[in-house]
């Protein structure tokens, strides 16, 4: 399966009088993930990890980073869908799964 994990480094203020060690803040890594159910045929082409696949993986990561501000107004799933559709719109034809049209010869 494919998933998207978003992680954020956060700082939480605490009461130094009641905290262990008397510190006034704690640091955490907060993560949220969502499964991806769209464009799987294109995402899977990156698994070969060849030069073209790695270029597409880099391009997809860059798009996620560029669009990160959209997370303020969208769910993670909607965000992932929009970015992946953006990425897929210029997916290289050389990496597309070959498609063959089947013609029925029945009834001839």
XYZ file of C-alpha atoms in Angstrom:
108
model
C 0.000 0.000 0.000
C 0.994 3.611 -0.426
C 0.664 6.182 2.321
C 1.566 9.776 3.003
C 3.045 10.634 6.378
C 3.268 14.249 7.498
C 5.448 14.901 10.528
C 5.840 18.137 12.439
C 8.269 19.042 15.204
C 6.285 20.729 17.972
C 7.105 22.399 21.253
C 4.691 22.155 24.191
C 4.982 24.540 27.121
C 4.677 22.860 30.527
C 4.667 24.034 34.092
C 8.270 23.761 35.389
C 6.976 23.366 38.952
C 5.145 20.138 38.085
C 7.207 18.769 35.192
C 9.775 16.033 35.608
C 13.186 17.677 35.593
C 11.702 21.144 36.139
C 11.714 21.983 32.417
C 9.382 24.577 30.953
C 8.863 22.889 27.574
C 8.764 19.466 25.933
C 9.577 18.652 22.317
C 7.609 16.112 20.312
C 7.274 14.855 16.777
C 3.627 14.777 15.756
C 2.661 12.625 12.781
C -0.484 12.083 10.728
C -0.780 9.604 7.896
C -3.287 8.728 5.204
C -3.469 5.847 2.761
C -3.314 6.694 -0.933
C -5.860 5.062 -3.226
C -5.455 7.062 -6.409
C -2.945 7.014 -9.295
C -1.546 3.758 -7.899
C -0.503 2.577 -11.359
C 1.715 5.648 -11.717
C 3.008 5.618 -8.139
C 4.003 1.980 -8.612
C 6.184 2.846 -11.583
C 8.556 4.620 -9.194
C 9.238 1.358 -7.349
C 11.726 0.292 -10.010
C 14.011 2.961 -8.509
C 15.650 3.514 -11.877
C 16.740 6.989 -12.968
C 13.323 7.972 -14.330
C 11.489 6.584 -11.309
C 13.762 8.479 -8.928
C 13.268 11.693 -10.907
C 9.494 11.271 -10.584
C 9.782 10.535 -6.874
C 11.823 13.707 -6.404
C 9.303 15.705 -8.433
C 6.417 14.355 -6.349
C 8.181 15.185 -3.072
C 8.913 18.712 -4.309
C 5.255 19.222 -5.233
C 4.177 18.100 -1.760
C 6.616 20.560 -0.209
C 5.562 23.421 -2.497
C 1.871 22.845 -1.750
C 2.311 22.318 2.000
C 0.479 25.539 2.892
C -2.732 23.958 1.505
C -2.775 21.663 4.537
C -4.169 24.591 6.534
C -7.427 24.439 4.584
C -7.667 20.825 3.382
C -7.807 17.391 4.912
C -4.643 15.339 4.452
C -6.471 13.015 2.071
C -7.763 15.884 -0.105
C -4.318 17.475 -0.071
C -2.669 14.216 -1.163
C -5.254 13.715 -3.918
C -4.765 17.227 -5.314
C -0.960 17.061 -5.284
C -0.843 13.595 -6.835
C -3.262 14.680 -9.576
C -1.020 17.685 -10.230
C 1.995 15.367 -10.434
C 0.188 12.827 -12.623
C -0.886 15.488 -15.128
C 2.686 15.663 -16.412
C 3.678 12.039 -15.809
C 6.113 10.922 -18.532
C 4.574 8.788 -21.259
C 7.639 6.517 -21.169
C 6.638 5.368 -17.680
C 2.965 4.786 -18.470
C 1.656 1.247 -18.356
C 1.193 0.019 -21.929
C -2.452 -0.078 -22.974
C -3.816 -2.285 -25.693
C -7.292 -1.984 -27.138
C -8.970 -5.342 -27.463
C -11.371 -5.772 -30.329
C -13.972 -8.485 -30.134
C -14.183 -10.720 -33.172
C -17.412 -12.355 -32.018
C -20.358 -11.885 -34.283
C -18.313 -11.426 -37.437
